Structure formats: C-alpha cells, structure tokens
CSV table of C-alpha atoms and ligand atoms in Angstrom, one decimal:
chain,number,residue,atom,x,y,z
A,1,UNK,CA,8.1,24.9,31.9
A,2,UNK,CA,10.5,23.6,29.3
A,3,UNK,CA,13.4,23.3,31.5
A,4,UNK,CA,11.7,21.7,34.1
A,5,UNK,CA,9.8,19.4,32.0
A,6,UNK,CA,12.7,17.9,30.3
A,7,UNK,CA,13.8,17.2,33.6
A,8,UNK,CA,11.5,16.0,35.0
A,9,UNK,CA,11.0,13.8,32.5
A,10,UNK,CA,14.6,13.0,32.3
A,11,UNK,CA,14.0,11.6,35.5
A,12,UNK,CA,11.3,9.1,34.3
A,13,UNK,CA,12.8,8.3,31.6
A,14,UNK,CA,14.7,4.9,33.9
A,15,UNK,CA,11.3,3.7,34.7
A,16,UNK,CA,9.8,3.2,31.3
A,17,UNK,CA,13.2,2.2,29.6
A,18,UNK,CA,12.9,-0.6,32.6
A,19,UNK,CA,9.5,-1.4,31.7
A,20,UNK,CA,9.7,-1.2,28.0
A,21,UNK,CA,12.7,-4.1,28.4
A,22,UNK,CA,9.8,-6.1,30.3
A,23,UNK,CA,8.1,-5.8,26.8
A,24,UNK,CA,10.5,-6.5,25.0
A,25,UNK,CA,10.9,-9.7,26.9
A,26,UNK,CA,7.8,-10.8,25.9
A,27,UNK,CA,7.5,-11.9,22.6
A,28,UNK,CA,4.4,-11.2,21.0
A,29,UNK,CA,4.5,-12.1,17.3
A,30,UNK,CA,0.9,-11.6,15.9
A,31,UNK,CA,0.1,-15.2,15.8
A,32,UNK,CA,1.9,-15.9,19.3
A,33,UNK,CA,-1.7,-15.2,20.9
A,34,UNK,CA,-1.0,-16.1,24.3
A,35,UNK,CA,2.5,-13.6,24.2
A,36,UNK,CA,-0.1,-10.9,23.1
A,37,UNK,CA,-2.1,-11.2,25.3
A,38,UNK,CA,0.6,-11.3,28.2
A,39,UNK,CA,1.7,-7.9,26.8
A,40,UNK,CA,-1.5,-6.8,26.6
A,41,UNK,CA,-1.5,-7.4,30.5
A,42,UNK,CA,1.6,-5.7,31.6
A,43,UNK,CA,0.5,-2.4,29.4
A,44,UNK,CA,-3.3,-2.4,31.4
A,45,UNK,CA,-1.0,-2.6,35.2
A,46,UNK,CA,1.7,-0.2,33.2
A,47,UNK,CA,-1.1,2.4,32.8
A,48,UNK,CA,-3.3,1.5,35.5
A,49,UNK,CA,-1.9,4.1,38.1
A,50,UNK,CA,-2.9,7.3,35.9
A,51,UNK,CA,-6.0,5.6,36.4
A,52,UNK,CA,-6.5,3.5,33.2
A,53,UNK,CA,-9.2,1.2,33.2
A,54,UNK,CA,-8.8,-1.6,30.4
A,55,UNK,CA,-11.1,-3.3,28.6
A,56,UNK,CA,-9.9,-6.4,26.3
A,57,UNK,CA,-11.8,-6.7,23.0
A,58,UNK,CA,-11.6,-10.0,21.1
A,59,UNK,CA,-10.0,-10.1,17.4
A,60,UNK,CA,-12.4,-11.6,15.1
A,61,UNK,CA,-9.3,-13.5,13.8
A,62,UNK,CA,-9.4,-15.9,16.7
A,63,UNK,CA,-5.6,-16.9,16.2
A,64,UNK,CA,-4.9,-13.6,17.7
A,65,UNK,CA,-4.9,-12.1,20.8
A,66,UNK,CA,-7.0,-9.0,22.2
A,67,UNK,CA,-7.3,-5.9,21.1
A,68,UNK,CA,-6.8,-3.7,24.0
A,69,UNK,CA,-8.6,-0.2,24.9
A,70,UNK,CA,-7.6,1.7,27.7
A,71,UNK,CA,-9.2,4.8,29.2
A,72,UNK,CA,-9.5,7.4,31.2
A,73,UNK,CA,-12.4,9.4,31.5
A,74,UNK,CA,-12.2,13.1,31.9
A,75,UNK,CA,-14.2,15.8,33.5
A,76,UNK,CA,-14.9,17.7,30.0
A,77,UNK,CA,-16.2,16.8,26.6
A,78,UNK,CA,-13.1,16.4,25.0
A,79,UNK,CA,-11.2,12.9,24.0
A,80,UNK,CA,-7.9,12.4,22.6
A,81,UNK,CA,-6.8,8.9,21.4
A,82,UNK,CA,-3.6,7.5,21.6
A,83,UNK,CA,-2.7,4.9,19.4
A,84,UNK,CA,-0.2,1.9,19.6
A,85,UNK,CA,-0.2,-1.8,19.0
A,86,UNK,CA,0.9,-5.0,21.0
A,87,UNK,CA,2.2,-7.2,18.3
A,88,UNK,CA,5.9,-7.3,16.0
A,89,UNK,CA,6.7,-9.3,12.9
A,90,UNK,CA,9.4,-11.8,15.0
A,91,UNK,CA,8.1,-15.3,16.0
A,92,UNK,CA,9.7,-16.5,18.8
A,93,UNK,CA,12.4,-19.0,17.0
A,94,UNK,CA,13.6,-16.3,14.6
A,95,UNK,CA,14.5,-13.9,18.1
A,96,UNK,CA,16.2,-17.5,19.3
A,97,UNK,CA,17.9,-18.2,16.1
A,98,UNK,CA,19.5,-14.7,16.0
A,99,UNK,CA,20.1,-14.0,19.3
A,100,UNK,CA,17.6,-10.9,19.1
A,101,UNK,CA,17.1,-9.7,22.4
A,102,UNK,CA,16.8,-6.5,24.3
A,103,UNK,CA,20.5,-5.5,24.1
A,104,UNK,CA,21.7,-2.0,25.3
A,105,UNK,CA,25.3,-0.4,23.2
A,106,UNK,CA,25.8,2.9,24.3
A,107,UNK,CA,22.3,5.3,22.8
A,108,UNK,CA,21.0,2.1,20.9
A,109,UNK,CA,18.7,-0.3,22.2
A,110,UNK,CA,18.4,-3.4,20.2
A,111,UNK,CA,15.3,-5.7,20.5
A,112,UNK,CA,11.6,-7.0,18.8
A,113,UNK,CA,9.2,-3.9,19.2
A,114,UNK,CA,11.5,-1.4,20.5
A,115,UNK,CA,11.1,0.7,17.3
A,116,UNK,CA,7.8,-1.1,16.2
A,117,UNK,CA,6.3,0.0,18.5
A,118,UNK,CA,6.9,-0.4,22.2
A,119,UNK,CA,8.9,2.2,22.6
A,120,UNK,CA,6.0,4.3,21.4
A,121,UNK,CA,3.9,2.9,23.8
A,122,UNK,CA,6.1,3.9,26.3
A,123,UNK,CA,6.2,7.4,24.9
A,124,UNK,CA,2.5,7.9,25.2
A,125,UNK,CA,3.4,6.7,28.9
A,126,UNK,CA,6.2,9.4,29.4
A,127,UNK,CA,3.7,11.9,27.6
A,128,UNK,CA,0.7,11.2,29.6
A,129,UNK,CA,3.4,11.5,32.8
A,130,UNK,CA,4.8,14.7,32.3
A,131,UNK,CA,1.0,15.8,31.4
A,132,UNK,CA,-0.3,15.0,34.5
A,133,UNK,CA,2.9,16.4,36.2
A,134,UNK,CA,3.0,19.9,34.5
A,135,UNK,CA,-0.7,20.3,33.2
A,136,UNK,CA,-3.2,18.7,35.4
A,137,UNK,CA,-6.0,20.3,35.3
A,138,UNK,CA,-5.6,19.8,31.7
A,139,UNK,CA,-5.1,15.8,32.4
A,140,UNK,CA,-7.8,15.8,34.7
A,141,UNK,CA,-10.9,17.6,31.8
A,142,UNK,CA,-9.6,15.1,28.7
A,143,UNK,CA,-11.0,11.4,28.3
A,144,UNK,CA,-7.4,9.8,27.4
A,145,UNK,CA,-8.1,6.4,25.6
A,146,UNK,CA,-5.1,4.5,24.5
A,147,UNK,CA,-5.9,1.9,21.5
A,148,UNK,CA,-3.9,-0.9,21.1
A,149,UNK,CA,-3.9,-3.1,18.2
A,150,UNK,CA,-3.3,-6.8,18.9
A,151,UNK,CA,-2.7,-7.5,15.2
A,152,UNK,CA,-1.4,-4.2,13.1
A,153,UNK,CA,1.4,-6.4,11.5
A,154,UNK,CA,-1.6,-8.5,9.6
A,155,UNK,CA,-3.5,-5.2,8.3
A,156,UNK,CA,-6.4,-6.5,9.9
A,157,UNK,CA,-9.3,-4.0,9.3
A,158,UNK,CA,-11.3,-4.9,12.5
A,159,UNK,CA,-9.3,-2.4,14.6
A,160,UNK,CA,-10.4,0.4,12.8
A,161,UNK,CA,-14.0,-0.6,14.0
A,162,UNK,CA,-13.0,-1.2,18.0
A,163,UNK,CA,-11.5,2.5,17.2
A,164,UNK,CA,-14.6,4.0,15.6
A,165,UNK,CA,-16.3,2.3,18.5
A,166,UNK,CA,-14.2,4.8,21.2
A,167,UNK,CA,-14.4,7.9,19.2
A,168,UNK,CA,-17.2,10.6,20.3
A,169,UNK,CA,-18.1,14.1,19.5
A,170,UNK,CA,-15.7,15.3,21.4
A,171,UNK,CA,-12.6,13.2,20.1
A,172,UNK,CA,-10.6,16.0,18.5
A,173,UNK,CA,-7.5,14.0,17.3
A,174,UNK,CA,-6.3,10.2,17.3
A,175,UNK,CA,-2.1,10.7,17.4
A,176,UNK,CA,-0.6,7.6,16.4
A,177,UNK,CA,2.8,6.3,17.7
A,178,UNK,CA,4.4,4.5,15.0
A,179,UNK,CA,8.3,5.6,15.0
A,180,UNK,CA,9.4,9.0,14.0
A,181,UNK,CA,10.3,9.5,9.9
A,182,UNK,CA,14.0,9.6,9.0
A,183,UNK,CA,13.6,10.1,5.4
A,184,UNK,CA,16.2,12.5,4.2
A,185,UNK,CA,18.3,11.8,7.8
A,186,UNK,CA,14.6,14.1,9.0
A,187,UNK,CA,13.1,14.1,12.1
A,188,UNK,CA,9.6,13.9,10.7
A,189,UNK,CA,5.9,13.3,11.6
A,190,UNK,CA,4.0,11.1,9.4
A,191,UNK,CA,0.8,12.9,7.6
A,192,UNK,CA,0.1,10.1,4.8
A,193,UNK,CA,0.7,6.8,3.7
A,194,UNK,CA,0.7,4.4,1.0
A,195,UNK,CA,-2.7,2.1,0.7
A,196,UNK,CA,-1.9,-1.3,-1.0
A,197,UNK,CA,-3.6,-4.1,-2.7
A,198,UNK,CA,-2.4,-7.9,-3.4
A,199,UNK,CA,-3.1,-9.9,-6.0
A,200,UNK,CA,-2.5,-13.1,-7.6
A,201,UNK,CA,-2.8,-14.1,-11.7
A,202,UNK,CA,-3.5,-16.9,-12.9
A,203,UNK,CA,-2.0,-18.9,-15.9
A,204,UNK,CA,-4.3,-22.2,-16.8
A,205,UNK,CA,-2.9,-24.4,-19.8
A,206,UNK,CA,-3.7,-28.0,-20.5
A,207,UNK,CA,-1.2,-30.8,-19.3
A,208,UNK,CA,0.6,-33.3,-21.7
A,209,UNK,CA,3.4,-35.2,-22.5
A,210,UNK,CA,6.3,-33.5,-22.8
A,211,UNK,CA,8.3,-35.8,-25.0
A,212,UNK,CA,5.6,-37.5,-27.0
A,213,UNK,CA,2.6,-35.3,-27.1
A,214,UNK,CA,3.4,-32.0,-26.9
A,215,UNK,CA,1.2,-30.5,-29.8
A,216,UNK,CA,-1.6,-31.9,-27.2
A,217,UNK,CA,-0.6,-29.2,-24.1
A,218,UNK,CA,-1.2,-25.4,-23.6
A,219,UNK,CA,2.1,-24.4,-21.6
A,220,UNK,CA,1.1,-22.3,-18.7
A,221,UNK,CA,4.6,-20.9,-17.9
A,222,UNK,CA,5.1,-19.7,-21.4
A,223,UNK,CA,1.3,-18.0,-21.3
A,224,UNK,CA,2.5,-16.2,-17.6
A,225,UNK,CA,5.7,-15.3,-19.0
A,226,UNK,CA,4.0,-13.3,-21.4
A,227,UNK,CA,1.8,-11.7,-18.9
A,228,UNK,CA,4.2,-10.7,-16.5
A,229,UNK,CA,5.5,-7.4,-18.3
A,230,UNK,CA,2.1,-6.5,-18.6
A,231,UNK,CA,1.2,-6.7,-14.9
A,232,UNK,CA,4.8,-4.5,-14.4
A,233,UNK,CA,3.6,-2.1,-16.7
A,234,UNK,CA,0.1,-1.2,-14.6
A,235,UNK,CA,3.3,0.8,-12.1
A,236,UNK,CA,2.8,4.6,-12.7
A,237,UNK,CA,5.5,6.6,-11.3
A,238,UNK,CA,4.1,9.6,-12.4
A,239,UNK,CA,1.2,8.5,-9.6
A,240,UNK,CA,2.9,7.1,-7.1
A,241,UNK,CA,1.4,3.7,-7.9
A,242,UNK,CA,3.9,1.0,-7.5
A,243,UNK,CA,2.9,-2.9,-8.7
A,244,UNK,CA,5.7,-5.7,-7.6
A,245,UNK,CA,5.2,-9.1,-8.8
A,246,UNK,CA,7.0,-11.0,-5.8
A,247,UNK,CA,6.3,-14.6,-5.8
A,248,UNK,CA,6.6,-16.8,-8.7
A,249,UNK,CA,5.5,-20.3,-9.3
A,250,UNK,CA,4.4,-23.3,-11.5
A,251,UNK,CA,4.6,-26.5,-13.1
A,252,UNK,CA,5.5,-29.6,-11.2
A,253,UNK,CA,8.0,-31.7,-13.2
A,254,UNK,CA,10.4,-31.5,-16.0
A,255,UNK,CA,8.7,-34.1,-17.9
A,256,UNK,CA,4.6,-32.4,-18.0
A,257,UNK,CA,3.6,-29.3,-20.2
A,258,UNK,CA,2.5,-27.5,-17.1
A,259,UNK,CA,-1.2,-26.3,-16.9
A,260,UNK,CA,-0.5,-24.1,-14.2
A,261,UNK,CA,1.5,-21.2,-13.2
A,262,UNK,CA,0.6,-18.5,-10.4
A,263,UNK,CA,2.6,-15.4,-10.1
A,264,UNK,CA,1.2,-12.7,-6.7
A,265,UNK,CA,2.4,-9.5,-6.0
A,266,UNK,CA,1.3,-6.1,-4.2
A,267,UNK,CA,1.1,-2.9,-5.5
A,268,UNK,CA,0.5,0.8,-3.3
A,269,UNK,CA,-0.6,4.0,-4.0
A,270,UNK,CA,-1.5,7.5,-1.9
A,271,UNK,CA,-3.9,8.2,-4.3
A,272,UNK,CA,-7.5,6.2,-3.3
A,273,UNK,CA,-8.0,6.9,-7.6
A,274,UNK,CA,-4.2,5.2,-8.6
A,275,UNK,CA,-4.9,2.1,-6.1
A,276,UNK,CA,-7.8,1.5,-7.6
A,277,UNK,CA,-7.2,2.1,-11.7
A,278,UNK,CA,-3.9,-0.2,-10.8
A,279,UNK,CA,-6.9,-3.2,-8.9
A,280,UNK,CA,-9.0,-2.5,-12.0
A,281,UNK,CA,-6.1,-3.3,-14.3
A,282,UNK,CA,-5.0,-6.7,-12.6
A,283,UNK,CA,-8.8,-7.5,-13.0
A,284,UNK,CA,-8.5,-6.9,-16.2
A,285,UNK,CA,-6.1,-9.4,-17.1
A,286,UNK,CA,-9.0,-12.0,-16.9
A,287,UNK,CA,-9.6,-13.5,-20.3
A,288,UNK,CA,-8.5,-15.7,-22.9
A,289,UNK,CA,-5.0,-16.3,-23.0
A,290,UNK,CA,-2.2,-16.4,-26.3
A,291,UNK,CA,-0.4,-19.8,-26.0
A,292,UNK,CA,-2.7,-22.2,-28.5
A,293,UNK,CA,-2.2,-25.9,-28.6
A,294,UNK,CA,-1.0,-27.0,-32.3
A,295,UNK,CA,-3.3,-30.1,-31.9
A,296,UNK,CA,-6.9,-28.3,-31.6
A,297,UNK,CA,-6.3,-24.9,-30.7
A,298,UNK,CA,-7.3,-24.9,-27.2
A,299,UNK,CA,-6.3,-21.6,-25.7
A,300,UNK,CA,-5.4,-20.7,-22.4
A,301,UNK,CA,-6.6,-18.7,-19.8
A,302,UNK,CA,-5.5,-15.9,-17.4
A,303,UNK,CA,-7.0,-15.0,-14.4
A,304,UNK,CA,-6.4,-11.6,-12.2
A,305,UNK,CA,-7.9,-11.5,-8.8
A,306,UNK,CA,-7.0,-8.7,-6.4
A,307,UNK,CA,-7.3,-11.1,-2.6
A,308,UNK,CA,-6.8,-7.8,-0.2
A,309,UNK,CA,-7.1,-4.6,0.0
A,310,UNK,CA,-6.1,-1.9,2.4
A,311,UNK,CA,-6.8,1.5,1.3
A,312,UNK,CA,-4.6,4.6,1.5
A,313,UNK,CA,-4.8,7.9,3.7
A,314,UNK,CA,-3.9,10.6,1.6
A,315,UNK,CA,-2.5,13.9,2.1
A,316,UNK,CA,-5.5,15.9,3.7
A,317,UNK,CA,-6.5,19.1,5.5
A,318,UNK,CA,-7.4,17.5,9.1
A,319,UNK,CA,-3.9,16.0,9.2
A,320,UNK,CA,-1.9,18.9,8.2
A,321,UNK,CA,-3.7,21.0,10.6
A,322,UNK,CA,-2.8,18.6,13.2
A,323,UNK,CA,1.0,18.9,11.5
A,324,UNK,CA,1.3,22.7,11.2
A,325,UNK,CA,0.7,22.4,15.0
A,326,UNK,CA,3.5,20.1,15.8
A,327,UNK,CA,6.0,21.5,13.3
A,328,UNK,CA,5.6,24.9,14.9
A,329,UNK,CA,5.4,23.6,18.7
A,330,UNK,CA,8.9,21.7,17.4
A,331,UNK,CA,10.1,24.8,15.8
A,332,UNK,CA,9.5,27.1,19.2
A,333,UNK,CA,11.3,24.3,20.9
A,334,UNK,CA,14.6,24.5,19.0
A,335,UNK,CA,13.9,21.0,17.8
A,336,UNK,CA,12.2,21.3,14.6
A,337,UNK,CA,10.3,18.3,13.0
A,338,UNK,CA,9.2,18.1,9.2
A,339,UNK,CA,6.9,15.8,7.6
A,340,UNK,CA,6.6,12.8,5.3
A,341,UNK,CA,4.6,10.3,3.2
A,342,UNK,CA,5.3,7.1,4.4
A,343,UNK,CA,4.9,3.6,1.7
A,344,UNK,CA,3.7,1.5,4.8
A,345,UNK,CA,0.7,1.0,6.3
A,346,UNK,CA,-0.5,1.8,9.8
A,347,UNK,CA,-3.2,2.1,12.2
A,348,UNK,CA,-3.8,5.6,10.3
A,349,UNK,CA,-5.1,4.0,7.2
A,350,UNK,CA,-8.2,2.5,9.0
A,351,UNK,CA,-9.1,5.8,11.3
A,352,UNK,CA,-8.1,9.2,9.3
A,353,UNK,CA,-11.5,9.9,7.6
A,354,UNK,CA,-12.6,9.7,11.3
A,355,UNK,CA,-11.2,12.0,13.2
A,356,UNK,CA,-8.1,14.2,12.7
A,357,UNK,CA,-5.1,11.7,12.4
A,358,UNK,CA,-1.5,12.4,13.0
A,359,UNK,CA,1.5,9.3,12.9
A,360,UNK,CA,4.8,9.0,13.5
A,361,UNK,CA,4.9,10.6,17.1
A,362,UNK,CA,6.8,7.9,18.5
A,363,UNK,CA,10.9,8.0,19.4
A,364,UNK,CA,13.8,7.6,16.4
A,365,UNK,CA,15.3,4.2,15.7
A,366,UNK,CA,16.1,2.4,12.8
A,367,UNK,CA,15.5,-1.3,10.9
A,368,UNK,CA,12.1,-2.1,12.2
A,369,UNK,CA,11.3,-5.5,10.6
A,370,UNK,CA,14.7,-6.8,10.6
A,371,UNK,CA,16.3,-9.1,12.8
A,372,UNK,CA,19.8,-9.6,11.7
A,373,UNK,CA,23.1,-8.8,12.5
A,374,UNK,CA,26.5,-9.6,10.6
A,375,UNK,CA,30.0,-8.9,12.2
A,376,UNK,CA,30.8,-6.6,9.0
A,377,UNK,CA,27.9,-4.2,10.3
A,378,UNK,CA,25.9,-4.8,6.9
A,379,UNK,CA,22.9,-6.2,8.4
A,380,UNK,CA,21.7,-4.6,12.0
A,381,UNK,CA,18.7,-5.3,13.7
A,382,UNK,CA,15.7,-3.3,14.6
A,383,UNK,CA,16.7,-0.8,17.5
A,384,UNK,CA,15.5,2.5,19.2
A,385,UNK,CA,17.2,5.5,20.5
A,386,UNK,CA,17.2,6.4,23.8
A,387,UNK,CA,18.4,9.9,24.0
A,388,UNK,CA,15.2,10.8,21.5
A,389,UNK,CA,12.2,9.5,24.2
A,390,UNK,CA,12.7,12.9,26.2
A,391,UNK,CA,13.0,15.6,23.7
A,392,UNK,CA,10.4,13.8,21.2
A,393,UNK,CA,7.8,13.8,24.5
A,394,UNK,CA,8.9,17.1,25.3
A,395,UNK,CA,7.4,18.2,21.9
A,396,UNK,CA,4.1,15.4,22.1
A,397,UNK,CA,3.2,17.3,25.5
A,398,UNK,CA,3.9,21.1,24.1
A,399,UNK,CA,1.6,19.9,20.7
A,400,UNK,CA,-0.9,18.4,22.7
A,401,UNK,CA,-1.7,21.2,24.6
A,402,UNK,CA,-1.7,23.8,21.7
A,403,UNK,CA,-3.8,21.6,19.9
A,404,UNK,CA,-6.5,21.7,23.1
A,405,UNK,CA,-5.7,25.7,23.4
A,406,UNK,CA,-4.2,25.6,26.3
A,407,UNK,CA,-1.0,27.1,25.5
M,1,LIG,ZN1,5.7,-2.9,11.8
C-alpha cells in the first residue's frame, strides 16, 4: 500500500497546494470577521465532495467570525475529529506593509497561515483523500467531523464547548493539526503544552508637586520598582513555571509624583499545580505597599489581579497512547517522528480531558507568527514545506488506521 499511496498522493498533492494558495489569499486575521468567514466558505466547498456537510456556529465574541464544524457521518459508531482553525495573527496592512504573500522559492512556501495552520487543513484534506482512496470501507463506517476554530489566535475558550458539543461515545480521538515540532531539528508530534495566565499589578501612590511639595506624594514608580523583582521571582525553573513581566507603564509628566504605575505580564506552566501556585502568588501581591509619604505617612498600595487564564494539558496517558501509535506507525515507515512539549497554546488545551488528544500532525515549516524578511536573511517570514505534506499524510493515514485496528 505504501508505495502506491505515496503516489497517489503525490499526485494530489497539486490540487491542495493550489487550493491552500486560495487560502492564503484570503486574509483572515481573527478580527478581520468578514475574511474569516470567506475562508470559512471555501473550506465547507473544499470539503464538500467527500461529502462534508457544514454547519457555521456563531463566536460568542461577535467581532469574530464563525466557528466552522464540518461532518461526515459514518455507518458505525465510531468518530474521529479533526481539528484546525480559520484565523492567523496578520491583519491585513501588516501582509501589505511587508509584502507577505503566498510566495513559492524552490521547497518553501512563504505566506499568512501556511504553517499556522492552513496547510494543516489541507493535510487533513490529503489525509481524508488518500483514506477514502486506499481504505474505504474504513472511510465509509467513521463519522469524520473537521472542527475549525474561527478565533484560536485569541485563546478564546468557547471552542472547546462547540467541540465538546460534536464529541459522542464513540469519538475515540480528536488529532489536532497545528504544525509538526522541530525542537532539537525533530520531526515531532505534540503530546503537551504550556497553560498560561496574564496578569497586571498595580502601583497606587498619591499625586503632588514635584518641585514644591514632594513630602506630600506617594511615588508609584518607586513602590512598582520595588515589586517588580518580586513578581520575577514567582518563575520556578525547577517547575517549568515561567512569569514575564512584558509591558511597563506609569506616571504622566516629569513635573507630578506619579500615583500610578501598571506593569502586566504572562506566565505558563505544564503543571495545572505550578500555574496556579504562580496565579496565587501574583494575587498575593495585593496589600499595603512600602513607599510612605514624609508628610502623613500615607502608604501605598499594590494590587495583583490575574485578567486570563488558559489552563495547561499536561503530559497524560490518553495522549501518549495516541503517541506510541504514531511514533511506531512512523517508525515502520522509515520516517520516524518523536515527541515534544510545546510552551504555546492550542486547540488541545480546551479538549484533552475530553477525549484522547494528539497535536502537531500538521506538515514542517518554520517562523509562524512572523512576518518579516531582511535582505541579510536574519528575519524570514512564516513558511511551510512542501515536500513534507506527502510523507507526513503518508504517516496520519497509516496512524489512523492502527489507532481504529484496522491495520
Ligand atoms: Zn498561531
């Protein structure tokens, strides 16, 4: 089978690289609701003949666009669910201002989305293809639903509920097509990541005169300058848990004892316990503050609020098993995969308790988020690989089937 697999899907392979350009072409930055939406209409007619029927469901963020939940029902009890997501990090003037487009040199493909993650979506095309092709009786018994995310670059949680909404008894894994790992130069699937949590402190002084009452004022740089270190110091390497104060700010002019200063940050964590003993700590800043005024001894305060939270999916037994199978499918194959904990978030942090989760199935590229490029080579934009779609659906079809016996 493997020989004429790869070929056949060799011979695919034209058609979705000409389709996934078509995506590419349309920008859908998470807030461009109406681009989202457009995409979310060319991938319900893209998957339409398998014999997809789509059903849009509404954000509850109504500045962006649809969800989108695409299925095919089977003749069996079982489900698999395919997971992608319709939106990228560019708005429309950044791809203008630096002339990032869909752009083909030699293997790379350069362009918003085709790492993160339209070129996954056009592997669970090329997947679902070669299924149908080379196991269809298989592709005939399985309920395929492919769940697309219309907002995955703003965390928003309510995805995970339109998810939980298409799972059933018989769903026996959600496979998630973020790009593949390449920690370590690896060709890795991803079995955990990183939950995270931001936060903002708050220093409150009292305002004066600078020049001719300052005995009166309560500085509220000076009382954030000393809580800074503190805030680094919740980080725990031995844990995992890293805190990043990122965003710095107060006072208003040269001439005022400031009575305000605001410093936010993140911090992230694998371990559900770490994320939250790092929240507990920034809560904990809350509380009478250090910097006294020499007139009356007011004191000022600090404040520690954690304002989101998205929690982590740890290492667990339901995604290695899912792994194991795809490592050894890989293995047999000649093109062996490994695995690795991933820092950012994904579609997998809102479903893994669920059902049995597996991520990074998608092709290899490089630089998702970034939309540079400098003559000098030091800054290149987000790009895919298109020599990987083949041999990386060659192993998704192979797993697949293991994982529903059938191999
Ligand atoms: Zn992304």
């Amino acid at each position: 089978m493997l020989e004429n697999l790869s070929h056949f899907l060799n011979g695919e392979l034209p058609a979705a690289l000409e389709t996934l350009e078509r995506m590419v072409r349309i920008n859908s930055f998470t807030e461009n609701r109406a681009g989202v939406d457009e995409l979310g209409r060319l991938t319900a007619e893209t998957f339409a003949p398998l014999g997809f029927t789509a059903e849009c469901v509404p954000s509850v963020n109504p500045r962006f666009g649809d969800h989108l939940v695409l299925t095919r029902r089977g003749s069996g009890p079982r489900s698999v669910a395919l997971i992608s997501h319709l939106d990228t990090v560019f708005p429309a003037a950044e791809e203008e201002a630096n002339d990032f487009r869909w752009r083909r040199e030699g293997d790379r493909i350069y362009g918003p989305g085709t790492n993160d993650i339209k070129g996954g979506t056009m592997m669970i095309w090329l997947v679902l293809r070669g299924l149908r092709q080379f196991a269809p009786d298989v592709f005939e018994s399985v309920t395929w639903r492919v769940l697309l995310n219309s907002s995955e670059e703003t965390l928003s949680p309510d995805f995970g509920d339109v998810c939980r909404g298409c799972f059933d008894a018989g769903t026996v894994a959600a496979l998630v097509f973020e790009a593949e790992g390449t920690t370590g130069g690896g060709r890795n699937v991803v079995v955990a990541r990183k939950g995270r949590a931001t936060w903002r402190v708050t220093a409150t002084g009292r305002g004066a005169h600078a020049g001719s009452k300052p005995g009166v004022g309560v500085n509220a740089i000076v009382e954030l300058a000393g809580v800074i270190p503190r805030i680094a110091a919740i980080a725990d390497p031995s844990r995992e848990l890293t805190v990043n104060p990122g965003v710095i700010r107060g006072g208003s002019v040269l001439n005022r004892v400031p009575h305000e200063a605001v410093v936010e940050g993140e911090m992230r964590a694998f371990d559900p316990a770490a994320l939250a003993d790092g929240r507990a700590a920034i809560v904990a800043l809350t509380g009478e503050g250090g910097v006294r005024a020499l007139s009356d001894n007011h004191v000022g305060r600090v404040e520690g609020v954690i304002t989101a939270s998205s929690r982590p999916w740890p290492r667990n037994a339901e995604t290695d098993r899912l792994a194991a199978i795809w490592l050894a499918e890989s293995a047999r194959l000649g093109m062996p995969l490994g695995t690795e904990q991933r820092g950012g978030l994904s579609d997998g942090n809102l479903i893994w308790d669920s059902v049995p989760t597996l991520d990074g199935l998608g092709p290899r590229g490089d630089h998702a988020h970034c939309s540079e490029r400098s003559a000098d080579g030091q800054k290149v934009p987000e790009y895919v690989e298109a020599s990987s779609f083949v041999p990386k659906a060659v192993i998704n079809i192979h797993a697949i089937l293991a994982l529903l016996g059938e191999r």
